[in-house]
Structures are given as C-alpha cells and as structure tokens.
XYZ file of C-alpha atoms in Angstrom:
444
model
C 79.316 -75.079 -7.778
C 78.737 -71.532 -6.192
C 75.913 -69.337 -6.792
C 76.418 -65.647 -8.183
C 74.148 -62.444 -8.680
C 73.996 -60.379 -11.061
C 72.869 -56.229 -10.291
C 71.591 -54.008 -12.771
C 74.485 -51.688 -14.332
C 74.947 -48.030 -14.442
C 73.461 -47.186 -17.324
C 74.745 -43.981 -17.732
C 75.656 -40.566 -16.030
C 72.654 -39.687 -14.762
C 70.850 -42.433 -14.561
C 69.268 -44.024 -10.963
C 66.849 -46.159 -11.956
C 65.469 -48.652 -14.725
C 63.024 -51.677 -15.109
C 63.674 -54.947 -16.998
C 61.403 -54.723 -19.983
C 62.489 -58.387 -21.604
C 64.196 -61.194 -20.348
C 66.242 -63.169 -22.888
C 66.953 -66.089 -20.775
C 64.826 -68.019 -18.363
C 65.953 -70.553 -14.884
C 67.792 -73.565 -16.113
C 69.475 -71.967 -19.684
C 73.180 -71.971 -20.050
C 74.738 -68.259 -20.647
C 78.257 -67.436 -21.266
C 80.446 -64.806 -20.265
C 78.735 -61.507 -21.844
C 76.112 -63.106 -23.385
C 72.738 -60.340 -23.035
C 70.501 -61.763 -20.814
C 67.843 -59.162 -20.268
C 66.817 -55.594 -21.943
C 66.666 -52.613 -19.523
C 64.639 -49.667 -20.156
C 65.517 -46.196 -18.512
C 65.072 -42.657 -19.682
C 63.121 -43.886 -22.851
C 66.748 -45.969 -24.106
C 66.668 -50.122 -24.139
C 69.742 -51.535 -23.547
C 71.023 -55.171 -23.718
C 72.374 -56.261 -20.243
C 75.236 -58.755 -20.265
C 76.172 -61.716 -18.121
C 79.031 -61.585 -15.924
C 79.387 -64.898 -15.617
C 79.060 -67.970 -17.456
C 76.403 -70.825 -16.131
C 73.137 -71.516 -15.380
C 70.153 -69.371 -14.452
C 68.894 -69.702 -10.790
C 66.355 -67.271 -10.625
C 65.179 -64.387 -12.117
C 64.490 -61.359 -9.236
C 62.585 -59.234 -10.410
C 58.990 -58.525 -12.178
C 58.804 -57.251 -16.094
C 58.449 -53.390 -15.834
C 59.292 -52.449 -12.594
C 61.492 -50.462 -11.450
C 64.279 -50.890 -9.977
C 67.507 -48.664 -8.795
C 71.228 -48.919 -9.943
C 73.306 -52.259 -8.948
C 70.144 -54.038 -7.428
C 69.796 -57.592 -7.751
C 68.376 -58.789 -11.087
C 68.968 -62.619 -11.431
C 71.266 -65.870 -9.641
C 73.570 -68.112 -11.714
C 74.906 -70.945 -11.015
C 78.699 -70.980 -12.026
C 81.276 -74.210 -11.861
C 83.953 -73.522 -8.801
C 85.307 -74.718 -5.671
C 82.523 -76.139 -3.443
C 80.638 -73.521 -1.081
C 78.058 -73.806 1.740
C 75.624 -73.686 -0.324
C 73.787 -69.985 -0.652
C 69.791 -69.150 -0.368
C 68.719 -66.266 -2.916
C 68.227 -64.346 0.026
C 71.517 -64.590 0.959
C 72.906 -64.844 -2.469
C 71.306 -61.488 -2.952
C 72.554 -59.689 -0.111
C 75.895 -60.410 -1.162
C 75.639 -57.821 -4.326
C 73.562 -55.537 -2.345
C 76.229 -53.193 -1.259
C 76.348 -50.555 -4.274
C 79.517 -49.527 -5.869
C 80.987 -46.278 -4.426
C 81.790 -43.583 -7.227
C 83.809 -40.899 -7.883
C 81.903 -37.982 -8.032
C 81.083 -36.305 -11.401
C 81.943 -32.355 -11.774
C 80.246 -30.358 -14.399
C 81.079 -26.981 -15.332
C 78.585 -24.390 -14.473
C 78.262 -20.943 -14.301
C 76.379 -20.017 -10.916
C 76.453 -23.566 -9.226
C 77.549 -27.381 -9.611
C 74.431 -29.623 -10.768
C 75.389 -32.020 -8.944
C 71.885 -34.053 -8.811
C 72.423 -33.947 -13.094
C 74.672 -36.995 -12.397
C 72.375 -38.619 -10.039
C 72.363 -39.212 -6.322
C 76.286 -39.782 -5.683
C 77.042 -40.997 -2.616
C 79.655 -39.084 0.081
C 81.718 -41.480 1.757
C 79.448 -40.454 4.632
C 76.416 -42.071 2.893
C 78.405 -44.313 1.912
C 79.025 -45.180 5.559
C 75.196 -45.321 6.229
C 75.035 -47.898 2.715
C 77.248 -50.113 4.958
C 75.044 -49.557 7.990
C 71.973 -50.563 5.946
C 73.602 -53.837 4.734
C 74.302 -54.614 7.921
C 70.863 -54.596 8.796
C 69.742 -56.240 5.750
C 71.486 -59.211 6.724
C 70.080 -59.242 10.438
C 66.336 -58.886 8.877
C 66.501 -61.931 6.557
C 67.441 -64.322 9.204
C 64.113 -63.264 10.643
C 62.835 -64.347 7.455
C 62.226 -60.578 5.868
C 64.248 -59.379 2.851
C 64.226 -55.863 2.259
C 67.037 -54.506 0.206
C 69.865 -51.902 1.126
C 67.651 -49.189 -1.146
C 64.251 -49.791 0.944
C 65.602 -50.257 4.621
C 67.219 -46.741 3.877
C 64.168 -45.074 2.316
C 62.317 -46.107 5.342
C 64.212 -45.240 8.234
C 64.600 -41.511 6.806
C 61.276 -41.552 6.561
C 60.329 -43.092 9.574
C 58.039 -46.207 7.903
C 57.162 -49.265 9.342
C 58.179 -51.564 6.777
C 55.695 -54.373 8.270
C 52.628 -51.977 7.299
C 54.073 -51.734 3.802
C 52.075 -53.368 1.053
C 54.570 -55.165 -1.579
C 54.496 -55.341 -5.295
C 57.902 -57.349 -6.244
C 58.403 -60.974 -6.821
C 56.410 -62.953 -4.041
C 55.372 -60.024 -2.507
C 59.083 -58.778 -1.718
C 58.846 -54.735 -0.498
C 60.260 -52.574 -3.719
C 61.708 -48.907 -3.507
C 59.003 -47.842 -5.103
C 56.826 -49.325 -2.588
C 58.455 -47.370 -0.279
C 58.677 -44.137 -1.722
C 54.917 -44.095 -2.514
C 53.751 -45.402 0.473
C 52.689 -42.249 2.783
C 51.808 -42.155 7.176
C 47.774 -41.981 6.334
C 48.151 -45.529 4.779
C 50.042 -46.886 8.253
C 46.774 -46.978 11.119
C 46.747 -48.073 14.432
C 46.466 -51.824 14.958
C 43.149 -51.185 16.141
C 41.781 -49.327 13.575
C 43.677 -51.631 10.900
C 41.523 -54.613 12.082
C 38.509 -52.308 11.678
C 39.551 -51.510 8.416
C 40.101 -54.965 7.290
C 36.344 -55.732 8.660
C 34.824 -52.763 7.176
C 37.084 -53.729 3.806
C 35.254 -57.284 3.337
C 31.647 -55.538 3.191
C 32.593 -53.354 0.466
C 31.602 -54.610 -2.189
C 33.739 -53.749 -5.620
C 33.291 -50.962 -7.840
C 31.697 -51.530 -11.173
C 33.585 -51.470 -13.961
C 33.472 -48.047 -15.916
C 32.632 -49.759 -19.065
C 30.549 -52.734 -20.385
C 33.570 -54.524 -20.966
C 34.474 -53.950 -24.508
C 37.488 -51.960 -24.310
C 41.107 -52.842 -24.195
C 43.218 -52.605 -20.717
C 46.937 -52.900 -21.053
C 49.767 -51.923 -19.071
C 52.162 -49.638 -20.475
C 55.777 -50.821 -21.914
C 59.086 -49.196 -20.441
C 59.841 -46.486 -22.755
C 55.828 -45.418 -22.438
C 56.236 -45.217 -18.547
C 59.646 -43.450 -18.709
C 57.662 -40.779 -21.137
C 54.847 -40.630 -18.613
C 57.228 -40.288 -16.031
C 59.259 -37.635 -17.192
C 56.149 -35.442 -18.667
C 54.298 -35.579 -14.863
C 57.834 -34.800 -13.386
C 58.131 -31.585 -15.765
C 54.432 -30.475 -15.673
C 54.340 -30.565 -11.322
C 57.887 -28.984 -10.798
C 58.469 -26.488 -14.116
C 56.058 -23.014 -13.648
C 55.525 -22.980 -17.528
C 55.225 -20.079 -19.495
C 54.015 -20.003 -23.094
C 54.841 -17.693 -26.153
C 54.420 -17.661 -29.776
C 55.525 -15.412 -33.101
C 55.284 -15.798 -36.603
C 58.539 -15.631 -38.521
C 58.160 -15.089 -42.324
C 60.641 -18.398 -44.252
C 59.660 -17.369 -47.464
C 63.570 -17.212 -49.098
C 64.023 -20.277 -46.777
C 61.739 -21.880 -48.636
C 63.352 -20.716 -52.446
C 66.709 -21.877 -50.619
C 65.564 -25.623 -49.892
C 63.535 -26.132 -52.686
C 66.171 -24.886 -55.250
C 68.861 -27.742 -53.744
C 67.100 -30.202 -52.382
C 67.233 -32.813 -55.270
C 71.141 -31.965 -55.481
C 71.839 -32.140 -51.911
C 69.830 -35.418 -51.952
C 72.335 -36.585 -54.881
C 75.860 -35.617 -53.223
C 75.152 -36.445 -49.293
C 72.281 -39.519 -49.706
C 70.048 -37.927 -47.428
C 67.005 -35.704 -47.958
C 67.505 -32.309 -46.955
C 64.138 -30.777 -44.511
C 63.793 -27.156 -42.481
C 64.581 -29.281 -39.537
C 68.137 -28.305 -39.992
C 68.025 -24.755 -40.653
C 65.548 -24.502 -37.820
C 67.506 -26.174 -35.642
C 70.745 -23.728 -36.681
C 68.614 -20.479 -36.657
C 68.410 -21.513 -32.431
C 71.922 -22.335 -32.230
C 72.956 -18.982 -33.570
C 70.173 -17.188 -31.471
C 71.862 -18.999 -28.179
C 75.182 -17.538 -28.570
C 73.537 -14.276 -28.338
C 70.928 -15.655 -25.787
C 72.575 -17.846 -23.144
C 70.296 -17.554 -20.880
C 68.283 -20.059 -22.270
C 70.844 -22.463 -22.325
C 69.475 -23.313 -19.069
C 68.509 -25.344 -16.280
C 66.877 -25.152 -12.595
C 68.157 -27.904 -10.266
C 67.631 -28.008 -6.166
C 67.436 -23.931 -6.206
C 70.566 -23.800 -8.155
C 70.539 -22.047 -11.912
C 73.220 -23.904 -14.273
C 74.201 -21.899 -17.584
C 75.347 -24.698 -19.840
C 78.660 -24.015 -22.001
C 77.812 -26.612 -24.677
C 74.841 -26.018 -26.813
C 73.124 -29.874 -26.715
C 70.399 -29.586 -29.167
C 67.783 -32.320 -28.058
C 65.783 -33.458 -31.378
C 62.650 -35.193 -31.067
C 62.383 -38.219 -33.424
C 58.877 -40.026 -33.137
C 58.013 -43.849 -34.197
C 54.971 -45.758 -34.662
C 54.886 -46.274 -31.083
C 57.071 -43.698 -28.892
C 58.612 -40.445 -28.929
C 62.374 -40.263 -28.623
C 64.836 -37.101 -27.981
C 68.226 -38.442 -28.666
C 71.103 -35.511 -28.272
C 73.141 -33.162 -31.080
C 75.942 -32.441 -28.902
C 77.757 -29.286 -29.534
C 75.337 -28.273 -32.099
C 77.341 -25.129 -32.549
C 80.087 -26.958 -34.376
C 78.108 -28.035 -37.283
C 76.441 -26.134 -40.408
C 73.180 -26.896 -42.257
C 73.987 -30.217 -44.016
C 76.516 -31.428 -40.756
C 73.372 -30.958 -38.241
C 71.018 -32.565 -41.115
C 73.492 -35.862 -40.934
C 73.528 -35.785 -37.493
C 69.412 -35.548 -37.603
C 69.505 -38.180 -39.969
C 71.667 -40.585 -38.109
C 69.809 -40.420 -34.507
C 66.975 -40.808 -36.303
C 67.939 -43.809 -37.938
C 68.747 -45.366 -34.739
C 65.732 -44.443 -32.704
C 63.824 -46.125 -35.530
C 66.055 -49.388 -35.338
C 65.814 -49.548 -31.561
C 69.929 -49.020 -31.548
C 69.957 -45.471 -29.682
C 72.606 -45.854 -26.562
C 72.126 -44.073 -23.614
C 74.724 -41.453 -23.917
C 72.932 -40.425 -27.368
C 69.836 -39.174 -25.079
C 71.443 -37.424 -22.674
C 73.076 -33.637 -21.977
C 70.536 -32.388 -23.828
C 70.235 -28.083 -23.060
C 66.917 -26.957 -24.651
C 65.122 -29.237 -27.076
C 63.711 -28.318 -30.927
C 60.904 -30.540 -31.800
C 59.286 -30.579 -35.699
C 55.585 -31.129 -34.685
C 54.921 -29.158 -38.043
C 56.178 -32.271 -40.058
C 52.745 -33.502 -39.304
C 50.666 -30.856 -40.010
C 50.230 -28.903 -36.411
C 50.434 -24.793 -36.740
C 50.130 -24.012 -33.031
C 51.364 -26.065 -29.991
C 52.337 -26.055 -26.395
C 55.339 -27.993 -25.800
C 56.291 -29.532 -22.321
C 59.455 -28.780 -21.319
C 62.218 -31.447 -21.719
C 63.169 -31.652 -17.865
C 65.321 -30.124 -16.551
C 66.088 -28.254 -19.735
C 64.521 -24.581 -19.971
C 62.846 -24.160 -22.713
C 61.468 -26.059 -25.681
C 60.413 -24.926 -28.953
C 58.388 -26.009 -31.063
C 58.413 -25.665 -34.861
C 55.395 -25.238 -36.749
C 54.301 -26.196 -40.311
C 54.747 -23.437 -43.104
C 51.837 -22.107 -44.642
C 51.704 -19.540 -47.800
C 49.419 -17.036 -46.664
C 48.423 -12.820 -47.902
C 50.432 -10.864 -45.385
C 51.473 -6.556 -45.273
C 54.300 -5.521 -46.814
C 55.733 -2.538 -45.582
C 54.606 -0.544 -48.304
C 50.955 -0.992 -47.446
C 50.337 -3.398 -49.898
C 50.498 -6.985 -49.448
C 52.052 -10.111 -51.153
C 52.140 -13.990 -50.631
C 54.902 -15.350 -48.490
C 55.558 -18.790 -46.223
C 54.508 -18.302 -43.207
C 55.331 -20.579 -39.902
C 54.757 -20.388 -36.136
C 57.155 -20.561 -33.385
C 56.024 -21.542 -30.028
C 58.044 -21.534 -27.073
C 57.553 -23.177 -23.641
C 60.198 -21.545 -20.897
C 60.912 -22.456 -17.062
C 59.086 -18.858 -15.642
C 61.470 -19.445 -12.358
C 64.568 -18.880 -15.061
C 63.434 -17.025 -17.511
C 60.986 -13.781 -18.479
C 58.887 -12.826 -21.325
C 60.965 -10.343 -22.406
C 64.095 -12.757 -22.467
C 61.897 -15.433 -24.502
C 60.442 -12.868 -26.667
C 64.488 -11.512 -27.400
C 65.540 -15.016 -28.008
C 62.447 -15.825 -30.534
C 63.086 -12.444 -32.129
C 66.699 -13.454 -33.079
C 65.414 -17.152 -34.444
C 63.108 -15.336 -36.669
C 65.838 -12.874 -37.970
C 67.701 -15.650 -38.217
C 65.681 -17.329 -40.702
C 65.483 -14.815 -42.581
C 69.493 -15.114 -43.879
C 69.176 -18.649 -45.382
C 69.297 -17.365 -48.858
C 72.302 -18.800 -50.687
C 73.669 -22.297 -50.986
C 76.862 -21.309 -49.076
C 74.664 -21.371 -46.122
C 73.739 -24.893 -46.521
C 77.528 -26.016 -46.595
C-alpha cells in the first residue's frame, strides 16, 4: 500500500484561494477514481472536488471554512501498490507541496496587461524560490515543524518569526492566513512576552455584550467570500456616487403589451431586467471608458462587454457573468438572465459562469428600493443599480404636466478611472436609450 495526497485544484483563471465548505467523505471510507470528495467554496461558486485516486481516506488536512491557497494539501489516501517505506502525513504532504508551474495567461488590454486578473503566476524565477521553499519545508519537519511551501515564503519576505506565530489549522498547524495577518507589534521580545503572558493570566475576560439570548454563528463560504470581496472593494475603490431619473413610460406600454405572448412562445417571463441591461450595453459602445478596470496602477479597457447580473437567493447574493452581452437582443439577454439564474438558485453555477465580469447591472428595484448606493463589483468600474418604476405627475415640455413611469438610476464609479462628467455622459445615453423600446421588433 502507498499513501497519496490530494491538493486543492485550480478552480479557475483567477482564482488563488478557496476553503473546504463540506466534506463528503470521512478517514476510513472507500472512494474511487473521481468520485467528489469535498465541496470548495471560492469567489461565492461551490464546486465538487474529485478524487484522484481510488482507496481509502487517511486523513482529512484541513479545517471546514478556512482558507486555503491553490494545490495545497487537502486530504491522504491510502491506495493498493507496490510496498513503500511507509510515509508520515507530514511527509506525505510535502510530497504535493510543490505547486504546479503555469503558463502564463495574456489578456488583451488597451493601456496595460492585467496580469494580477489571472492571479499570482509564477516566473520561472519564483518558481525557482517555490523550489527553494520546499527545500526548506522538508528540513523544518524533521525538526518536528510543518509549515507549508505558501507560509515559509510569506514569512521570509516578510521577515516573521514563524515560532511567534499563533496557528489556527488542524492541531494548531501555521496557515497562510496566519501569516499574512499576523503583523511585527504582535512578535515582542522574549522578555516582554513572558511579561505579557503574566500580565495575560490576571486579566480577567470581558463580559459578554449581551445577556446571552442571541444567536452566534460563523459564517458559511459563499457569506465570507461576499464579505471578503465587499471590504476588498470598499478599502481600495475611491467611490463616487451619481443618480438620474430616466422617464420608461413607452417601456412600460412595450412590456406590458407582450408579455403574456412572449411568456407563450419562449417559456420564460419577460421583466425590464433585459431591456435595462441592453440600454447599458448600447450606452458602452459609445462609452468605453467604463468598460473598465484599475489593477496595480495599470488602467485595462476591456474589449468584451461582460455584463455581471446579480441574482439573489434566500440566503446569498450571486453575480454570475453575460459574456459578450453585445451579441444578444432583448429576449437572447432575458434567456441568458433566466438561465444563470436558474443555476444560482440550484447551487449548479460553475466557476467560469462568475467570472470576466466588466461592470455589473443589479435589479435592486425588483424588491421595491427607489434609491441605492451600490458597491462596486471589484475590480470592475462601475456598477449600476436599477431602481423600481414608479408612475408619478412630472413637466411636460409644454408647461403642463402628465403621468408617466418614472425610475432611478444610480451609479457607483472607481473616481481614480472615471469623472462625473464621464458617468453623467454614460447615464445620459442609458436614459435615451430607454426611451427607444417602443415596438416589438425591439424585443426580438
């Protein structure tokens, strides 16, 4: 018998990192070939992780909900073959822990290559320095430490002692995230560390901020990835807010006057979503600018329009990916609403459906909201947010006044790309837009 590992797959283009929300299998079942034996979360997808060998489960290495980067370790297995010294986990695991070199991704851009877009991809001279690290690795667990390729890199760049390092893995094992949050002012003097502990056992605890009555519980995957992404865009993207009102009201005539029909030939219903959503694609070909994104000082000017939709659940917000959004009309964009929908709501969205993504349209008016302040989709541009429609007493240009549909458009924008007077263009050509939806041939 020989023991194997098994490392956490790329899970797409751009992603680095992911935690193991669900195991399917625990030590001592039998797994074949293929068979899923855990659920990864990462960038708000789940995805079923498959066995790459058939046998039996050793050991599972790491902790529900942490995270963890690319290729890492995840579990041993125990697989039928010639006869081997027989392998610790330690060692077992430092046999997988030399990450795959890639070839590097090239995306087209207009000022600059994005390269981080794809994720940290290693030059054969990090790749070089990967080898180093493993090198070490293997001379730190036979002095009974194990600190994986990821963490002994992290802290020799940063200069940390791993020893002072607090860790929150399996058995106490040191994670990268350890690493990356630990900071110097949490590494004293061995002096003042024994003082510390001293001073740290008369302290007493801090009373609890309730009486006890409410709920604690830690968040799942896809709520941390949210939480993750929304602190990453509010602390890096300068946002700047804007809003007009667009008048819909032959929108309105338009959608209502088909809707049953439409609902009869295609077998979906037919919303604003989609003529909202077409309004901005037509109002990007004119504006490009928007099409946007700010990466390591570098400005990339996207050549596909991705339209990122936001679908919400019971539980979690999702913003799967139209990808060249430009291609389709009214009724092609609603199927392709439709569809990612569907598949956010059946947990069956794959990670290449949520990514690419170049500005974002979210609904929030399907539930009622007439003013909002979206958060920017990082490390999109812009995101805009569409409004419920109202029938309110407005001017006409006449000086009198008459009853129309009425909505709101609010736009959030990256101020280090983009300018009022950009946004304001861009949101005056959506709202022109709108206007045209009058006749069926616009639907089709």
């Amino acid at each position: 018998m020989a023991i194997k590992t098994i490392t956490l797959p790329g899970l797409g283009e751009s992603v680095t990192e992911a935690s193991i929300s669900n195991w399917l299998v625990k030590p001592g079942d039998i797994v074949e070939r293929y068979q899923p034996i855990a659920e990864a979360t990462s960038d708000k997808v789940t995805t079923d992780i498959p066995s790459d060998f058939a046998g039996i489960v050793k050991e599972l290495l790491v902790e529900l909900d942490t995270d963890i980067a690319i290729h890492e370790p995840i579990m041993t297995i125990e697989v039928e073959g010639t006869e081997v010294k027989e392998a610790t986990t330690s060692e077992a695991t430092e046999t997988a822990m030399i990450p795959e070199e890639k070839p590097a991704v090239q995306q087209e851009t207009v000022e600059a290559p994005l390269a981080s877009m794809s994720g940290a991809i290693a030059s054969n001279e990090e790749a070089n320095k990967e080898i180093d690290v493993f090198s070490e690795t293997k001379k730190m667990s036979t002095e009974g430490m194990r600190y994986s390729p990821a963490v002994l890199k992290i802290s020799q760049e940063r200069g940390i002692d791993l020893s002072q390092v607090k860790g929150t893995g399996r058995n106490g094992r040191i994670t990268r995230k350890d690493v990356l949050n630990f900071t110097p002012s949490e590494q004293p003097a061995a002096a003042e560390n024994q003082q510390l502990i001293a001073e740290e056992k008369t302290v007493e605890a801090p009373a609890p901020l309730s009486p006890g009555n409410d709920t604690v519980v830690k968040p799942d995957g896809v709520r941390k990835a949210i939480a993750k992404r929304m602190v990453q865009s509010v602390n890096e993207i300068p946002h700047a807010w804007l809003m007009v009102e667009a008048d819909v009201t032959e929108l309105v005539k338009l959608r209502n006057a088909h809707k049953d029909e439409f609902k009869k030939q295609e077998g979906i219903s037919l919303s604003f979503y989609p003529f909202f959503i077409k309004a901005v694609v037509q109002a990007l070909k004119k504006h490009p600018k928007m099409n946007a994104s700010w990466v390591d000082n570098e400005i990339t000017y996207f050549k596909d329009i991705n339209i990122s939709v936001a679908v919400a659940t019971d539980e979690h917000l999702f913003v799967p990916v139209i990808k060249n959004a430009d291609e389709y009309s009214v009724m092609g964009i609603a199927k392709e609403v439709n569809r990612l929908a569907q598949a956010a709501r059946n947990h069956t969205l794959k990670p290449e459906q949520m990514q690419g993504g170049t500005i974002t349209v979210n609904n929030t008016g399907s539930f009622g909201s007439v003013m909002s302040q979206g958060i920017i989709n990082y490390p999109q541009a812009a995101i805009l947010q569409i409004e419920s429609i109202n029938k309110r007493v407005v001017p006409t240009d006449d000086g009198g006044f008459k009853f129309a549909d009425m909505i709101n458009l609010c736009l959030s924008i990256d101020h280090r790309i983009l300018d009022g007077l950009a946004a304001g263009r861009f949101l005056a050509d959506v709202k022109e837009n709108l206007k045209q939806f009058k006749n069926e041939s616009d639907i089709y």
